[in-house]
Coordinates of C-alpha atoms in Angstrom, one line a residue:
M1 CA 8.7 -5.5 31.9
K2 CA 6.4 -8.9 31.3
I3 CA 5.9 -7.3 27.4
I4 CA 9.7 -7.3 27.1
S5 CA 10.6 -10.7 28.6
K6 CA 7.6 -11.9 26.2
I7 CA 9.2 -10.1 23.2
K8 CA 12.4 -11.4 24.0
S9 CA 10.9 -15.4 24.3
F10 CA 9.3 -14.6 20.8
Y11 CA 12.7 -13.6 19.3
Q12 CA 14.4 -16.3 21.2
K13 CA 12.0 -19.2 19.6
N14 CA 11.9 -17.7 16.2
W15 CA 14.7 -15.4 15.1
V16 CA 15.4 -17.9 12.0
S17 CA 12.5 -16.9 10.8
T18 CA 12.3 -13.1 11.9
T19 CA 15.7 -12.5 10.4
A20 CA 14.6 -14.2 7.1
I21 CA 11.9 -11.8 7.1
F22 CA 13.7 -8.6 8.1
G23 CA 16.7 -9.6 5.6
L24 CA 14.3 -10.5 2.0
S25 CA 12.4 -7.7 3.4
F26 CA 15.6 -5.6 2.8
L27 CA 17.0 -6.9 -0.1
V28 CA 13.8 -6.1 -1.9
W29 CA 12.5 -2.6 -1.2
H30 CA 16.2 -1.5 0.0
K31 CA 16.1 0.9 -3.1
M32 CA 13.8 3.2 -1.2
F33 CA 16.2 4.9 0.8
K34 CA 17.5 5.8 -2.4
Q35 CA 14.6 8.0 -2.8
V36 CA 13.2 11.2 -1.9
F37 CA 9.3 11.8 -2.0
L38 CA 7.5 12.1 -5.9
G39 CA 4.3 13.8 -6.3
E40 CA 1.7 13.7 -3.5
G41 CA 4.5 12.3 -0.9
Y42 CA 4.9 15.9 0.1
M43 CA 1.2 16.9 1.1
Y44 CA 1.4 16.9 4.5
F45 CA 4.1 18.6 5.0
N46 CA 1.0 21.0 5.1
P47 CA 0.4 22.5 8.1
H48 CA -3.2 22.9 7.6
L49 CA -3.2 19.1 6.7
N50 CA -2.5 18.8 11.3
F51 CA -4.7 16.1 12.7
F52 CA -3.4 18.5 16.2
V53 CA -5.3 21.5 15.5
K54 CA -5.8 25.4 17.0
N55 CA -8.7 23.6 17.9
G56 CA -8.7 20.6 19.1
I57 CA -8.2 17.5 17.0
N58 CA -9.7 17.0 13.4
V59 CA -10.9 13.4 15.0
W60 CA -13.2 12.5 11.8
G61 CA -10.0 12.8 8.9
Y62 CA -10.3 9.4 7.0
D63 CA -6.1 9.4 6.6
N64 CA -6.0 10.0 10.8
S65 CA -2.9 8.2 10.4
A66 CA -0.7 10.5 8.5
K67 CA -1.8 13.6 10.1
I68 CA -0.7 11.9 13.0
I69 CA 2.8 11.2 11.2
F70 CA 3.2 14.5 10.0
D71 CA 2.7 16.2 13.5
I72 CA 5.2 14.7 15.3
L73 CA 8.5 13.9 12.6
P74 CA 8.8 16.8 10.9
P75 CA 10.0 18.4 13.6
I76 CA 12.1 15.8 14.6
F77 CA 13.4 14.2 11.1
R78 CA 12.9 17.7 9.2
D79 CA 13.9 17.1 5.4
N80 CA 15.8 14.6 6.2
I81 CA 13.7 12.5 3.9
T82 CA 16.0 9.0 4.3
A83 CA 14.6 8.7 8.5
Y84 CA 10.9 9.2 7.1
F85 CA 12.0 6.1 4.5
L86 CA 13.2 4.6 7.8
L87 CA 9.8 4.7 9.7
S88 CA 8.4 3.2 6.4
F89 CA 10.8 0.2 6.5
T90 CA 9.9 0.2 10.5
I91 CA 6.5 0.1 10.0
A92 CA 6.5 -2.4 7.3
Y93 CA 8.5 -5.0 8.8
I94 CA 6.7 -4.5 12.2
L95 CA 3.8 -5.5 10.1
F96 CA 5.1 -8.6 8.8
I97 CA 6.4 -9.9 12.1
S98 CA 2.9 -9.4 13.2
L99 CA 1.4 -10.9 10.6
Y100 CA 4.3 -14.3 10.7
L101 CA 3.1 -14.2 14.8
I102 CA -0.4 -14.3 14.2
I103 CA -0.8 -16.4 11.0
N104 CA 1.6 -19.2 12.8
R105 CA -0.6 -18.9 16.1
I106 CA -3.5 -20.0 14.4
T107 CA -2.5 -22.4 12.6
N108 CA 0.9 -23.4 14.7
S109 CA 2.7 -24.1 12.0
K110 CA 5.5 -22.3 11.5
L111 CA 6.6 -22.8 7.7
L112 CA 3.2 -21.7 6.2
A113 CA 3.8 -18.3 8.9
F114 CA 6.8 -17.7 7.2
S115 CA 5.8 -18.5 3.9
A116 CA 2.7 -16.8 3.9
T117 CA 4.5 -13.8 5.5
I118 CA 7.9 -13.4 2.5
F119 CA 4.8 -14.0 -0.3
F120 CA 3.3 -10.4 1.2
A121 CA 6.0 -8.8 2.1
T122 CA 7.9 -9.5 -0.8
N123 CA 5.1 -8.5 -3.1
Y124 CA 5.7 -6.0 -6.1
I125 CA 2.1 -6.1 -7.1
A126 CA 0.5 -5.7 -3.4
L127 CA 3.4 -3.2 -2.2
F128 CA 5.7 -1.4 -4.9
E129 CA 2.8 2.0 -4.7
Y130 CA 3.1 1.8 -0.8
L131 CA 6.9 1.3 0.0
G132 CA 8.6 1.7 -3.9
A133 CA 6.6 4.4 -5.7
G134 CA 7.4 7.4 -4.2
T135 CA 3.9 8.5 -2.6
Y136 CA 4.8 8.4 1.1
Q137 CA 1.0 9.3 1.5
R138 CA -0.3 6.8 0.7
F139 CA 2.2 5.1 3.0
A140 CA 1.1 7.3 5.5
Q141 CA -2.8 6.7 5.5
R142 CA -3.0 3.4 4.9
F143 CA -0.2 0.8 5.7
P144 CA -0.1 2.2 9.8
G145 CA -3.7 0.7 10.0
I146 CA -3.6 -2.7 8.9
I147 CA -1.2 -3.8 12.0
P148 CA -4.4 -3.6 14.3
I149 CA -6.5 -5.4 11.7
I150 CA -4.5 -8.5 11.9
F151 CA -4.7 -8.7 15.0
S152 CA -8.4 -7.8 15.6
F153 CA -8.3 -10.5 13.5
Y154 CA -6.0 -13.0 15.9
F155 CA -8.9 -12.0 18.9
L156 CA -12.0 -12.3 16.6
W157 CA -10.1 -16.1 16.0
K158 CA -9.5 -16.7 18.9
Y159 CA -12.6 -15.9 20.6
G160 CA -14.8 -18.6 18.0
E161 CA -12.5 -20.9 20.1
N162 CA -12.8 -20.3 23.8
L163 CA -16.0 -18.0 23.6
K164 CA -14.4 -14.8 26.5
I165 CA -15.9 -12.2 25.7
K166 CA -12.9 -10.6 26.5
N167 CA -11.0 -11.4 23.3
L168 CA -14.4 -10.2 21.7
I169 CA -13.9 -6.8 23.0
V170 CA -10.2 -6.2 22.5
A171 CA -11.0 -7.1 18.3
F172 CA -13.7 -4.7 18.7
L173 CA -11.7 -2.4 20.3
L174 CA -8.4 -3.2 17.6
W175 CA -11.1 -2.8 14.9
G176 CA -11.7 0.4 15.6
L177 CA -8.5 1.4 16.4
A178 CA -7.5 0.3 12.4
V179 CA -10.9 2.4 11.0
F180 CA -9.9 5.2 13.2
T181 CA -6.4 5.8 12.2
G182 CA -7.9 5.4 8.1
H183 CA -10.5 4.8 6.5
F184 CA -8.6 2.2 4.3
S185 CA -8.3 -0.3 7.2
S186 CA -12.9 -0.5 7.1
L187 CA -11.8 -2.2 3.0
A188 CA -11.1 -4.8 5.2
L189 CA -14.4 -5.5 6.7
P190 CA -15.4 -8.6 4.9
I191 CA -12.6 -11.1 7.0
L192 CA -14.2 -9.4 10.2
L193 CA -17.7 -10.8 8.8
I194 CA -17.3 -13.7 6.7
Y195 CA -14.6 -16.0 9.1
P196 CA -17.6 -15.7 11.7
I197 CA -20.2 -17.4 9.7
V198 CA -17.9 -19.6 8.3
K199 CA -17.0 -21.0 11.6
M200 CA -20.2 -21.2 13.1
F201 CA -21.3 -23.8 9.7
E202 CA -17.9 -26.0 11.8
D203 CA -20.8 -27.5 13.6
K204 CA -24.5 -27.5 13.9
P205 CA -25.4 -24.4 13.6
N206 CA -28.5 -23.3 16.4
L207 CA -30.7 -19.7 16.9
H208 CA -27.8 -19.3 20.0
K209 CA -24.9 -19.5 17.3
I210 CA -26.8 -17.6 14.1
F211 CA -28.1 -14.3 17.0
R212 CA -24.4 -14.4 18.2
V213 CA -22.9 -14.0 14.8
I214 CA -24.8 -11.6 13.9
L215 CA -24.5 -8.9 17.1
I216 CA -20.6 -9.8 16.1
C217 CA -21.5 -9.6 12.4
T218 CA -23.1 -6.0 13.3
T219 CA -20.8 -4.7 15.8
F220 CA -18.0 -5.3 13.3
F221 CA -20.1 -3.0 10.9
L222 CA -21.0 -0.4 13.3
I223 CA -17.7 0.2 14.9
S224 CA -16.5 1.0 10.7
F225 CA -19.8 2.9 9.9
Y226 CA -19.9 5.3 12.3
I227 CA -16.8 5.9 11.8
T228 CA -16.4 6.8 8.1
N229 CA -19.6 8.1 7.6
K230 CA -18.5 11.6 8.0
S231 CA -15.6 10.8 5.7
E232 CA -14.9 12.9 3.1
Q233 CA -14.3 10.2 0.4
Q234 CA -17.6 8.5 0.2
P235 CA -18.7 6.2 -2.8
L236 CA -20.6 8.1 -4.8
G237 CA -24.3 7.9 -6.2
G238 CA -24.8 4.9 -3.5
F239 CA -24.7 1.3 -4.5
A240 CA -28.2 0.6 -6.8
N241 CA -26.5 3.6 -9.1
F242 CA -23.6 2.3 -8.9
L243 CA -25.3 -1.6 -9.9
K244 CA -27.0 0.1 -12.7
T245 CA -24.3 2.8 -14.0
Q246 CA -21.1 0.6 -13.7
E247 CA -20.4 -1.2 -16.7
N248 CA -18.3 -5.1 -16.3
L249 CA -18.8 -5.8 -13.4
T250 CA -18.7 -9.0 -13.3
Q251 CA -15.3 -9.2 -16.1
R252 CA -13.7 -6.1 -13.7
L253 CA -14.0 -8.4 -10.9
L254 CA -12.9 -12.0 -11.9
Y255 CA -10.2 -9.9 -13.4
Q256 CA -8.6 -9.0 -10.2
I257 CA -8.0 -13.4 -9.7
P258 CA -5.6 -13.7 -11.9
T259 CA -4.1 -10.4 -11.9
V260 CA -2.8 -11.0 -7.8
T261 CA -2.0 -14.6 -8.9
I262 CA -0.2 -14.5 -11.9
P263 CA 3.5 -12.5 -12.2
L264 CA 2.7 -9.6 -14.1
N265 CA 6.3 -9.5 -16.2
L266 CA 4.7 -13.9 -17.4
V267 CA 1.6 -11.7 -18.6
S268 CA 3.6 -9.3 -20.1
F269 CA 5.8 -11.7 -21.6
I270 CA 3.2 -13.6 -22.8
G271 CA 0.3 -10.9 -24.5
Q272 CA 3.8 -9.3 -25.9
N273 CA 4.7 -13.3 -28.0
W274 CA 1.6 -14.1 -28.6
I275 CA 0.3 -14.8 -31.8
T276 CA -1.1 -11.5 -32.3
S277 CA 1.1 -9.0 -30.5
I278 CA -1.2 -7.6 -27.7
K279 CA -0.6 -4.4 -25.7
D280 CA -1.9 -3.6 -21.5
P281 CA -4.0 -4.0 -20.6
Y282 CA -3.3 -8.2 -21.9
L283 CA -7.4 -9.4 -21.5
P284 CA -6.9 -12.6 -24.0
V285 CA -4.5 -13.3 -21.4
V286 CA -6.1 -12.7 -18.3
K287 CA -9.2 -14.7 -19.4
F288 CA -6.8 -17.3 -20.5
F289 CA -5.1 -17.5 -16.5
L290 CA -8.6 -17.3 -15.2
P291 CA -10.3 -20.6 -15.0
I292 CA -6.6 -22.2 -13.8
T293 CA -7.1 -19.7 -11.0
L294 CA -10.7 -19.8 -10.2
V295 CA -9.8 -24.2 -10.3
M296 CA -6.7 -23.6 -8.1
Y297 CA -9.0 -21.7 -5.2
F298 CA -11.7 -23.2 -5.2
G299 CA -10.3 -27.0 -6.4
G300 CA -8.5 -25.8 -3.1
I301 CA -11.0 -26.4 -1.2
W302 CA -11.7 -29.3 -1.9
L303 CA -7.4 -30.0 -1.5
V304 CA -7.6 -28.4 1.6
F305 CA -10.7 -30.3 2.9
K306 CA -8.9 -33.7 2.6
K307 CA -4.9 -33.2 3.3
A308 CA -5.3 -30.0 6.2
P309 CA -9.9 -30.3 7.5
R310 CA -8.3 -28.2 10.5
L311 CA -7.5 -25.1 7.9
L312 CA -10.4 -25.0 6.3
T313 CA -12.5 -22.5 7.7
L314 CA -9.3 -19.8 7.5
Y315 CA -9.7 -20.9 3.3
I316 CA -12.6 -20.6 3.2
S317 CA -13.3 -17.2 4.6
L318 CA -10.0 -16.1 3.6
L319 CA -11.4 -16.8 -0.1
L320 CA -14.2 -15.7 -0.1
S321 CA -12.7 -12.5 1.4
M322 CA -10.4 -12.2 -1.3
V323 CA -13.4 -11.6 -4.0
S324 CA -15.4 -9.5 -1.4
T325 CA -12.7 -7.3 -1.0
M326 CA -12.2 -6.8 -5.0
F327 CA -15.9 -6.7 -4.9
L328 CA -16.0 -3.5 -2.1
Y329 CA -12.8 -1.7 -3.9
M330 CA -14.6 -1.4 -7.0
Y331 CA -18.1 0.3 -5.6
V332 CA -15.1 2.7 -3.0
D333 CA -13.1 3.6 -5.6
T334 CA -15.2 2.8 -9.4
R335 CA -11.2 3.8 -10.9
L336 CA -10.2 0.2 -10.4
D337 CA -10.8 -1.2 -13.6
V338 CA -8.1 -4.0 -14.7
T339 CA -9.5 -4.2 -18.3
K340 CA -8.8 -0.8 -18.9
Y341 CA -5.0 -1.0 -16.8
F342 CA -3.3 -4.8 -15.8
G343 CA -0.3 -3.5 -13.4
E344 CA 0.7 -3.1 -9.5
D345 CA -1.6 -0.8 -7.9
R346 CA -2.8 -0.1 -4.1
Y347 CA -6.1 -1.8 -4.8
F348 CA -5.0 -5.0 -4.3
I349 CA -3.1 -5.0 -1.1
F350 CA -6.0 -6.8 1.1
S351 CA -6.1 -9.2 -1.8
S352 CA -3.1 -10.4 -2.4
L353 CA -2.9 -10.2 1.7
F354 CA -5.6 -12.7 1.5
A355 CA -3.8 -14.6 -1.8
A356 CA -0.8 -15.0 0.1
I357 CA -2.3 -16.5 3.1
M358 CA -4.3 -19.3 0.9
W359 CA -1.0 -20.0 -1.6
A360 CA 1.1 -20.5 2.2
I361 CA -2.0 -22.6 2.5
L362 CA -2.3 -24.9 -0.2
L363 CA 1.3 -26.1 -0.2
K364 CA 1.1 -27.2 3.6
A365 CA -2.3 -29.4 1.8
L366 CA -0.4 -30.4 -1.0
F367 CA 2.8 -32.2 1.1
T368 CA 0.3 -32.6 4.7
K369 CA 1.8 -36.3 4.8
N370 CA 6.0 -35.2 4.1
E371 CA 7.5 -32.9 5.6
I372 CA 10.8 -32.9 4.0
S373 CA 9.0 -32.4 0.6
Y374 CA 7.0 -29.7 1.7
K375 CA 10.1 -28.2 3.3
V376 CA 11.6 -28.4 -0.5
A377 CA 8.8 -26.7 -2.2
T378 CA 8.2 -24.1 0.0
L379 CA 11.7 -23.4 -0.2
F380 CA 11.4 -22.9 -4.0
V381 CA 8.2 -21.7 -4.0
L382 CA 9.9 -18.7 -2.1
I383 CA 13.5 -18.5 -3.9
V384 CA 10.6 -18.2 -7.5
F385 CA 8.6 -16.1 -5.6
V386 CA 11.1 -13.8 -4.3
T387 CA 13.6 -13.7 -7.3
N388 CA 10.9 -13.1 -9.3
N389 CA 9.5 -10.1 -7.5
T390 CA 12.0 -8.2 -6.5
N391 CA 13.2 -8.2 -9.8
M392 CA 10.5 -6.4 -10.7
V393 CA 10.4 -4.1 -7.7
W394 CA 14.3 -3.1 -8.6
R395 CA 13.1 -2.7 -12.2
H396 CA 10.6 -0.1 -11.1
F397 CA 12.9 1.5 -8.5
D398 CA 15.3 1.9 -11.5
S399 CA 13.0 3.6 -13.9
I400 CA 11.0 6.3 -11.5
Q401 CA 14.8 6.4 -9.9
Y402 CA 15.4 10.1 -12.3
K403 CA 12.3 11.9 -10.7
S404 CA 14.0 11.1 -7.6
E405 CA 17.3 12.9 -8.7
A406 CA 15.1 15.8 -9.9
F407 CA 13.6 16.2 -6.4
K408 CA 16.9 16.1 -4.8
K409 CA 18.6 18.2 -7.3
F410 CA 16.4 20.6 -6.7
I411 CA 15.5 20.9 -3.3
S412 CA 20.0 21.1 -2.9
Y413 CA 20.0 23.8 -5.4
I414 CA 17.0 26.3 -3.2
K415 CA 18.8 25.5 0.1
Y416 CA 22.3 26.9 -1.7
I417 CA 20.9 29.8 -3.6
S418 CA 18.2 30.6 -0.3
P419 CA 20.3 33.2 1.9
Q420 CA 19.4 35.1 -1.6
F421 CA 15.6 35.2 -0.6
E422 CA 13.7 38.1 0.2
K423 CA 11.0 38.5 2.7
D424 CA 8.4 37.6 0.0
S425 CA 10.0 35.8 -2.7
I426 CA 8.6 34.3 -5.0
I427 CA 9.6 30.9 -6.7
I428 CA 8.2 29.8 -11.0
V429 CA 9.1 25.9 -11.3
P430 CA 7.8 23.6 -14.2
S431 CA 4.0 22.1 -12.0
Y432 CA 5.7 19.1 -11.3
L433 CA 8.9 20.3 -9.7
Q434 CA 6.4 22.6 -7.3
W435 CA 5.3 19.1 -5.3
P436 CA 8.6 20.0 -2.4
A437 CA 7.2 23.5 -1.9
A438 CA 5.6 22.6 1.3
L439 CA 8.3 21.0 2.8
I440 CA 10.6 24.6 1.5
T441 CA 8.9 26.8 2.8
E442 CA 9.0 24.6 6.2
F443 CA 12.3 23.8 7.1
V444 CA 14.4 25.6 3.9
S445 CA 13.1 29.2 3.6
P446 CA 9.6 30.4 4.5
N447 CA 9.7 33.1 2.9
V448 CA 9.1 31.9 -0.1
D449 CA 6.0 31.7 -2.1
F450 CA 5.6 28.9 -5.4
P451 CA 2.8 30.4 -7.5
I452 CA 1.3 28.4 -10.4
P453 CA 2.7 29.5 -13.5
V454 CA -0.9 30.3 -15.0
D455 CA -0.5 32.2 -18.6
G456 CA 0.8 36.0 -18.1
W457 CA 2.7 35.5 -14.6
E458 CA 6.5 37.5 -16.5
N459 CA 3.8 40.4 -16.5
K460 CA 1.9 40.0 -13.2
Y461 CA 5.5 39.4 -11.0
W462 CA 7.6 41.8 -13.6
S463 CA 7.0 44.5 -10.7
I464 CA 9.0 42.3 -7.8
R465 CA 11.3 41.0 -10.6
N466 CA 14.2 41.1 -8.2
K467 CA 12.4 38.5 -5.8
V468 CA 11.8 36.1 -8.6
W469 CA 13.2 33.2 -8.9
V470 CA 12.6 31.0 -12.4
I471 CA 13.6 27.8 -12.1
D472 CA 13.5 24.9 -14.0
Y473 CA 15.3 21.4 -14.9
N474 CA 17.0 19.8 -17.8
Y475 CA 16.0 15.6 -17.3
D476 CA 19.2 15.1 -20.3
R477 CA 17.4 12.9 -22.4
I478 CA 18.1 11.1 -25.1
P479 CA 15.1 11.5 -27.3
S480 CA 13.3 7.5 -27.8
K481 CA 15.6 6.0 -24.8
D482 CA 15.1 5.6 -21.5
F483 CA 15.3 8.5 -18.6
D484 CA 19.0 8.2 -17.2
S485 CA 19.3 8.7 -13.2
E486 CA 22.2 10.0 -13.0
K487 CA 21.7 12.6 -16.0
G488 CA 19.6 16.1 -15.4
Y489 CA 20.8 19.6 -14.3
I490 CA 18.8 22.4 -12.4
V491 CA 18.6 24.9 -15.0
D492 CA 18.6 28.6 -13.4
L493 CA 16.0 31.2 -15.7
T494 CA 16.1 33.8 -13.3
K495 CA 19.1 36.3 -14.8
N496 CA 16.8 35.6 -17.9
Y497 CA 13.3 36.5 -16.7
R498 CA 14.7 39.6 -15.4
S499 CA 16.0 41.0 -17.8
G500 CA 12.6 40.1 -19.9
K501 CA 13.6 37.5 -22.5
K502 CA 10.9 35.1 -23.0
I503 CA 10.4 31.9 -20.2
Q504 CA 9.6 28.6 -22.1
F505 CA 10.1 25.7 -19.6
L506 CA 11.5 21.8 -20.8
Y507 CA 8.6 20.2 -19.9

């Protein structure tokens, strides 16, 4: 009852902000409810990926949150994909409200907390691959763990304010929960290591403080190391090999800063209208914005020091953590290379989170002596930011909706013909239509198999051809035009195959 009372009190005091966060988040991301899972989004319907296995539990997986979600929810939601997306939006909203709550507590500024939350919650580059790309597995693997990370940092901050050991213990436990939930969470480790170090320099450090900080940082590191050490997803070759073999590390690191800061559509617009047209990844444009963003962030240290010194420790910690996380992710996954690809990506979620809070702090510092100007400027910036990101999110949703429509029609057609399936029936489809196979065998027809149509499959299954179904999909695309989600239809080639005709898939 005490918890319910606190939640009620929090909502009563912050109902305008929490309602606005919900409304703006829903505005930006509501098109997710028109989608179905795409690609590997279906992978956790496979019972081989359960968390609760016959011999106990699979503790050391890198993706425990995803496994737990898909152990619990499929018996309830079954093949109702909209219900899964409703869950993802709910978890995202809990994350956004948690972020607002924690920033408000730390900064004692509702408007700063609100603006930081909106900068993150409506951020196209940081969140589209989790909330909009249909790759539900990435959301389930990574998103739930961010919530305990935020609270772990809050209790670490609280310990720094009052030195009560119980707050530090809670911070350690929440960090352990976050990393256990998903090893991806370990990429947020820099903020938990850097903040105590920066905090130590608020006053003159002494041996006692230095020892305490070393102990805190070591504990956070060891928790992360212990949980992730047995992961099947480890960096290859070690750190020394990484430094030796990877090219352009400094450029790849620094170019991430304008990538998470400057709107992608602005960069592409400038690139396409440069003196000579530039193609993706628009490196000359990114290079142009690099010194501007460096001056903004590092010059912001002076601004915050002069105008909002109480926020200086937090700001410096966020800045150093943003850069450190960028480098750490490059080490963990060498595919992160903005010199080859410029666009939204799952890689940028933590760096974008840290950047969003810094933007809010800089706005506060710019107008610290004029509350009215601060409110007007924040409102203007948020309107521009949300409008622009909504446009990018919606355009991307619309550009991939044809894929969801194809899967919807395919799954519906399989349901329609499923009464005709015999035991051990075989469904042959092009490779891209095989992704929903785990869902279909779990909830539609457990008696079917989806073998890969390798060369010679026609002869291989000819003797049981009456149990073989061959399905294709025609996107009905006009050459040189974009895919149209309103078009597209199922092509049943079963009769052709059973009559001995040669099968040629369209795509």
